[in-house]
Coordinates of C-alpha atoms in Angstrom, one line a residue:
X11 CA 5.8 -53.3 -16.5
X12 CA 6.0 -49.6 -17.2
X13 CA 9.3 -47.8 -17.1
X14 CA 10.5 -46.6 -13.7
X15 CA 9.2 -49.6 -11.8
X16 CA 10.8 -52.5 -9.9
X17 CA 11.7 -55.2 -11.7
X18 CA 10.7 -56.2 -15.0
X19 CA 8.8 -59.5 -14.3
X20 CA 6.0 -58.7 -12.2
X21 CA 8.2 -58.5 -8.7
X22 CA 9.8 -55.5 -6.8
X23 CA 13.1 -56.1 -6.1
X24 CA 14.2 -56.2 -2.2
X25 CA 16.2 -52.3 -2.0
X26 CA 12.6 -51.1 -3.4
X27 CA 10.2 -52.2 -0.8
X28 CA 11.8 -49.4 1.7
X29 CA 10.5 -46.7 -0.5
X30 CA 6.8 -48.5 -0.2
X31 CA 7.0 -49.0 3.2
X32 CA 8.2 -45.4 3.8
X33 CA 5.0 -44.0 2.0
X34 CA 2.5 -46.4 3.8
X35 CA 4.1 -45.5 7.0
X36 CA 3.5 -41.6 5.8
X37 CA 0.1 -42.5 4.8
X38 CA -0.7 -43.8 8.0
X39 CA 0.8 -41.7 10.0
X40 CA -1.4 -38.8 7.8
X41 CA -4.5 -40.7 9.1
X42 CA -3.7 -40.8 12.3
X43 CA -2.7 -37.3 12.6
X44 CA -6.2 -36.0 11.0
X45 CA -8.5 -38.6 13.1
X46 CA -6.7 -36.9 16.0
X47 CA -7.8 -33.6 14.9
X48 CA -11.5 -34.4 14.4
X49 CA -14.1 -33.0 15.9
X50 CA -18.1 -33.3 16.1
X51 CA -19.7 -31.2 13.2
X52 CA -16.5 -31.3 10.7
X53 CA -17.5 -32.7 7.5
X54 CA -16.7 -35.1 5.6
X55 CA -14.7 -32.9 3.1
X56 CA -13.4 -31.7 6.6
X57 CA -11.2 -34.3 6.9
X58 CA -10.0 -35.2 3.2
X59 CA -8.8 -31.7 2.9
X60 CA -7.3 -32.3 5.8
X61 CA -5.5 -35.2 4.9
X62 CA -4.1 -33.6 1.8
X63 CA -2.5 -30.5 3.5
X64 CA -1.0 -32.7 5.8
X65 CA 0.5 -34.9 3.2
X66 CA 1.3 -31.7 1.0
X67 CA 3.3 -30.1 4.2
X68 CA 5.4 -33.2 3.8
X69 CA 5.9 -33.6 0.1
X70 CA 2.9 -35.3 -1.3
X71 CA 2.5 -33.6 -5.1
X72 CA 1.3 -36.8 -7.1
X73 CA -1.8 -39.0 -5.3
X74 CA -2.8 -42.4 -6.9
X75 CA -6.2 -41.3 -5.9
X76 CA -7.1 -37.8 -3.2
X77 CA -8.1 -38.8 0.1
X78 CA -11.6 -40.3 1.1
X79 CA -13.4 -39.8 4.3
X80 CA -16.7 -41.8 5.3
X81 CA -18.4 -40.8 8.5
X82 CA -21.6 -42.6 9.7
X83 CA -23.4 -45.2 7.9
X84 CA -21.3 -44.5 4.8
X85 CA -18.6 -46.3 6.4
X86 CA -20.3 -49.7 5.8
X87 CA -21.5 -48.2 1.9
X88 CA -25.0 -47.9 2.8
X89 CA -26.8 -46.7 -0.4
X90 CA -23.7 -46.8 -2.3
X91 CA -24.8 -47.3 -5.8
X92 CA -22.8 -45.1 -8.4
X93 CA -19.2 -44.3 -8.2
X94 CA -19.9 -40.4 -7.4
X95 CA -21.2 -41.4 -3.3
X96 CA -18.1 -42.4 -2.7
X97 CA -16.0 -39.1 -2.7
X98 CA -16.3 -37.1 0.8
X99 CA -19.9 -35.1 1.5
X100 CA -21.0 -32.7 3.8
X101 CA -21.7 -35.5 6.0
X102 CA -20.8 -34.1 10.0
X103 CA -19.3 -36.1 12.8
X104 CA -21.6 -37.1 15.8
X105 CA -19.5 -38.4 19.0
X106 CA -20.0 -42.2 19.4
X107 CA -20.0 -42.4 15.3
X108 CA -17.5 -44.4 13.4
X109 CA -15.4 -43.1 10.5
X110 CA -12.6 -44.2 7.9
X111 CA -10.0 -42.4 6.0
X112 CA -9.0 -43.5 2.9
X113 CA -5.8 -42.1 1.3
X114 CA -3.7 -43.0 -1.6
X115 CA -0.3 -41.0 -2.0
X116 CA 2.4 -40.7 -4.3
X117 CA 5.9 -40.1 -2.7
X118 CA 9.7 -40.1 -4.7
X119 CA 7.8 -42.7 -7.2
X120 CA 6.6 -44.6 -4.4
X121 CA 3.0 -45.5 -4.2
X122 CA 0.8 -46.7 -1.1
X123 CA -3.0 -46.9 -0.3
X124 CA -4.4 -47.3 2.9
X125 CA -7.4 -47.3 5.0
X126 CA -7.5 -46.7 8.9
X127 CA -11.3 -46.7 11.0
X128 CA -11.8 -44.8 13.7
X129 CA -14.0 -43.5 16.0
X130 CA -15.0 -40.1 17.9
X131 CA -15.2 -41.9 20.8
X132 CA -15.9 -45.3 21.5
X133 CA -17.3 -47.5 19.4
X134 CA -17.7 -51.1 20.9
X135 CA -19.5 -52.4 17.3
X136 CA -16.7 -50.9 15.5
X137 CA -14.1 -52.1 17.5
X138 CA -15.5 -55.5 17.5
X139 CA -15.3 -55.4 13.2
X140 CA -11.7 -54.3 13.6
X141 CA -10.8 -57.1 15.8
X142 CA -12.3 -59.5 13.6
X143 CA -10.5 -58.1 10.6
X144 CA -7.6 -60.2 12.1
X145 CA -8.6 -63.5 11.0
X146 CA -9.3 -62.0 7.4
X147 CA -5.5 -61.0 7.2
X148 CA -4.3 -64.0 8.2
X149 CA -6.7 -65.9 6.1
X150 CA -5.5 -63.9 3.1
X151 CA -1.8 -64.6 3.7
X152 CA -2.2 -68.3 4.3
X153 CA -3.9 -68.7 1.3
X154 CA -1.9 -66.2 -1.2
X155 CA 1.3 -68.3 0.3
X156 CA -0.9 -71.8 -1.1
X157 CA -1.2 -70.3 -4.6
X158 CA -4.3 -70.8 -4.3
X159 CA -6.5 -68.8 -6.9
X160 CA -7.6 -65.2 -6.0
X161 CA -10.9 -65.8 -7.2
X162 CA -11.3 -68.4 -4.7
X163 CA -9.5 -66.4 -1.8
X164 CA -12.0 -63.9 -2.3
X165 CA -14.9 -66.5 -1.9
X166 CA -13.4 -67.9 1.2
X167 CA -13.2 -64.6 3.0
X168 CA -16.8 -64.1 1.9
X169 CA -17.3 -67.5 3.4
X170 CA -15.4 -65.8 6.8
X171 CA -17.6 -62.8 6.6
X172 CA -20.6 -64.4 6.8
X173 CA -19.5 -67.1 9.4
X174 CA -18.8 -64.0 11.3
X175 CA -22.2 -62.3 11.2
X176 CA -21.5 -59.6 8.9
X177 CA -21.7 -58.4 5.3
X178 CA -19.0 -58.0 2.5
X179 CA -18.4 -54.2 1.9
X180 CA -15.9 -54.0 0.1
X181 CA -17.9 -55.7 -2.9
X182 CA -19.4 -52.2 -3.5
X183 CA -16.0 -50.6 -5.0
X184 CA -15.7 -50.5 -8.9
X185 CA -15.1 -54.6 -9.7
X186 CA -16.6 -55.6 -6.8
X187 CA -12.1 -55.8 -5.5
X188 CA -10.7 -56.7 -2.6
X189 CA -7.4 -55.3 -3.6
X190 CA -5.6 -54.2 -6.8
X191 CA -1.8 -53.8 -7.6
X192 CA 0.6 -50.8 -6.8
X193 CA 3.8 -50.3 -8.3
X194 CA 6.1 -47.6 -8.9
X195 CA 5.5 -43.9 -11.0
X196 CA 7.4 -41.5 -12.4
X197 CA 7.3 -38.2 -10.8
X198 CA 5.8 -35.5 -12.7
X199 CA 6.4 -31.5 -12.5
X200 CA 2.8 -31.6 -13.7
X201 CA 0.3 -34.3 -11.8
X202 CA -3.3 -34.2 -13.2
X203 CA -6.3 -35.8 -12.3
X204 CA -9.2 -37.9 -13.5
X205 CA -12.1 -38.1 -10.8
X206 CA -10.2 -38.0 -8.0
X207 CA -7.2 -40.5 -9.4
X208 CA -3.8 -39.7 -10.5
X209 CA -3.0 -40.1 -14.3
X210 CA -0.1 -41.6 -14.2
X211 CA -0.8 -44.3 -11.4
X212 CA -4.3 -44.7 -13.8
X213 CA -1.7 -44.9 -16.7
X214 CA 0.4 -47.9 -15.0
X215 CA -2.9 -50.0 -14.3
X216 CA -3.9 -50.0 -17.5
X217 CA -0.4 -50.9 -18.8
X218 CA -0.8 -54.3 -16.1
X219 CA -4.6 -54.8 -17.0
X220 CA -3.6 -55.2 -20.8
X221 CA -0.6 -57.5 -20.2
X222 CA -2.5 -59.2 -17.8
X223 CA -4.7 -59.8 -20.1
X224 CA -1.8 -60.9 -22.6
X225 CA -0.5 -63.4 -19.9
X226 CA -3.5 -64.2 -18.3
X227 CA -3.8 -62.1 -15.0
X228 CA -6.1 -58.8 -13.8
X229 CA -3.9 -56.0 -11.7
X230 CA -7.5 -56.1 -10.2
X231 CA -8.7 -59.1 -6.9
X232 CA -12.5 -59.7 -8.0
X233 CA -15.2 -62.0 -7.5
X234 CA -14.9 -62.4 -11.2
X235 CA -13.3 -64.9 -13.6
X236 CA -10.7 -62.2 -14.7
X237 CA -9.1 -63.1 -10.8
X238 CA -9.5 -66.9 -11.4
X239 CA -5.9 -67.1 -11.5
X240 CA -2.9 -67.9 -9.1
X241 CA -1.4 -64.8 -7.2
X242 CA 0.8 -62.7 -9.2
X243 CA 3.8 -61.4 -8.2
X244 CA 4.1 -57.9 -7.2
X245 CA 2.4 -55.3 -4.6
X246 CA -1.1 -55.8 -3.9
X247 CA -3.3 -53.1 -1.6
X248 CA -5.4 -55.2 0.3
X249 CA -8.5 -53.9 1.7
X250 CA -11.3 -56.6 3.4
X251 CA -14.0 -54.4 4.2
X252 CA -16.7 -55.4 6.7
X253 CA -20.7 -54.0 7.3
X254 CA -22.7 -54.6 10.6
X255 CA -26.1 -52.5 10.6
X256 CA -24.7 -49.4 9.4
X257 CA -21.0 -49.6 10.9
X258 CA -18.1 -50.5 8.9
X259 CA -14.5 -51.1 9.4
X260 CA -11.3 -52.2 7.4
X261 CA -7.7 -51.7 7.0
X262 CA -5.7 -51.2 3.9
X263 CA -2.0 -52.2 3.3
X264 CA 0.2 -53.6 1.2
X265 CA 1.2 -57.6 0.3
X266 CA 4.5 -58.5 -1.2
X267 CA 3.6 -61.3 -3.3
X268 CA 7.0 -63.8 -5.2
X269 CA 7.1 -66.3 -7.2
X270 CA 7.3 -68.8 -4.3
X271 CA 5.8 -67.1 -1.2
X272 CA 4.2 -63.7 0.3
X273 CA 4.7 -61.7 3.3
X274 CA 2.6 -58.4 4.3
X275 CA 5.0 -55.2 3.6
X276 CA 5.5 -53.7 7.5
X277 CA 4.1 -55.0 11.2
X278 CA 4.1 -51.5 12.6
X279 CA 1.0 -50.4 11.4
X280 CA -1.7 -48.8 13.6
X281 CA -4.4 -52.3 13.1
X282 CA -1.1 -54.5 13.3
X283 CA 0.2 -53.0 16.8
X284 CA -3.5 -52.3 18.3
X285 CA -4.0 -56.3 17.9
X286 CA -0.8 -57.0 19.3
X287 CA -1.2 -54.7 22.3
X288 CA -4.3 -56.2 23.4
X289 CA -3.4 -59.3 22.6
X290 CA -4.6 -60.8 19.7
X291 CA -1.9 -62.8 17.5
X292 CA -2.0 -60.9 14.0
X293 CA -0.2 -63.5 12.2
X294 CA 3.8 -64.1 11.6
X295 CA 3.8 -63.7 8.3
X296 CA 6.0 -60.1 8.0
X297 CA 9.3 -59.7 7.1
X298 CA 10.3 -56.7 8.5
X299 CA 12.9 -54.2 7.3
X300 CA 14.5 -50.9 7.4
X301 CA 12.0 -48.1 6.5
X302 CA 11.0 -44.5 7.8
X303 CA 9.5 -44.2 11.2
X304 CA 5.7 -42.9 11.0
X305 CA 7.1 -39.7 12.2
X306 CA 7.6 -37.9 15.5
X307 CA 4.9 -35.2 14.5
X308 CA 2.3 -38.2 14.5
X309 CA -0.6 -37.2 16.5
X310 CA -1.6 -39.9 18.7
X311 CA -5.3 -41.1 17.6
X312 CA -6.3 -42.0 20.8
X313 CA -6.4 -39.2 22.2
X314 CA -9.8 -39.0 24.5
X315 CA -11.6 -35.6 23.1
X316 CA -10.4 -36.9 19.5
X317 CA -10.4 -40.1 16.9
X318 CA -10.6 -43.5 19.0
X319 CA -8.8 -45.8 16.4
X320 CA -11.0 -49.3 16.1

């Protein structure tokens, strides 16, 4: 582990989890607030800029990666071949169109990486995708607790998607990752970025990759041989991403992995609340604790004229 991180053995100290929980809630509050302000004609660049401004006003000065926004069939990464296609474009939002907001802020040295799915008005298909993602959250937690190899869990997620009739869209990410590790980083007055990614966070991920290579594990959870190992203790930003006929949906949140257990960091996240409020059981794998609230200034993403959370 690099200097300034929790623990020396790849595990986060319990006292440090509050900081990760707080920044994860801050990130979701940002996505909800911006989703509520989306209007027809706004572009992906407009949404990404709004997330940067919202976060900066609340003290965010560094990023694991800058905000992404995907509208329409770009939520399913339709036609994506090169990394540059992930960056926000001039695609304009239309009524009923699905969207995904993805941001990874660093706040007070803590990192979160989240994904928020919604639509501009009702979109039954994306709502169904989000409902079916519940099974993936439960499967991932259960099999991590069973200490199954990460590559095997990835394959089981693929099989579940096929049974549901969907496509695996996280495979379109670089290295096909479904998750990656997150850790504390040192705060700097100047926080340079490379291709939208913060250099401090990239440095930490690179150090994990070097250490992991020596120890037989990878900080990138992929379908390849490098992930053919048991879950490594630490914090993992997990993002199963479903696609169907040009519509995509995902969540992304932190999974805490210890030497002999695993649990989701927080159950008070938008997609989990939705499952609970609609009667869908989202599993009992969390260990809730004290943490920052989402913020009293969080706009409701279900405003009729704005984005509807899927």
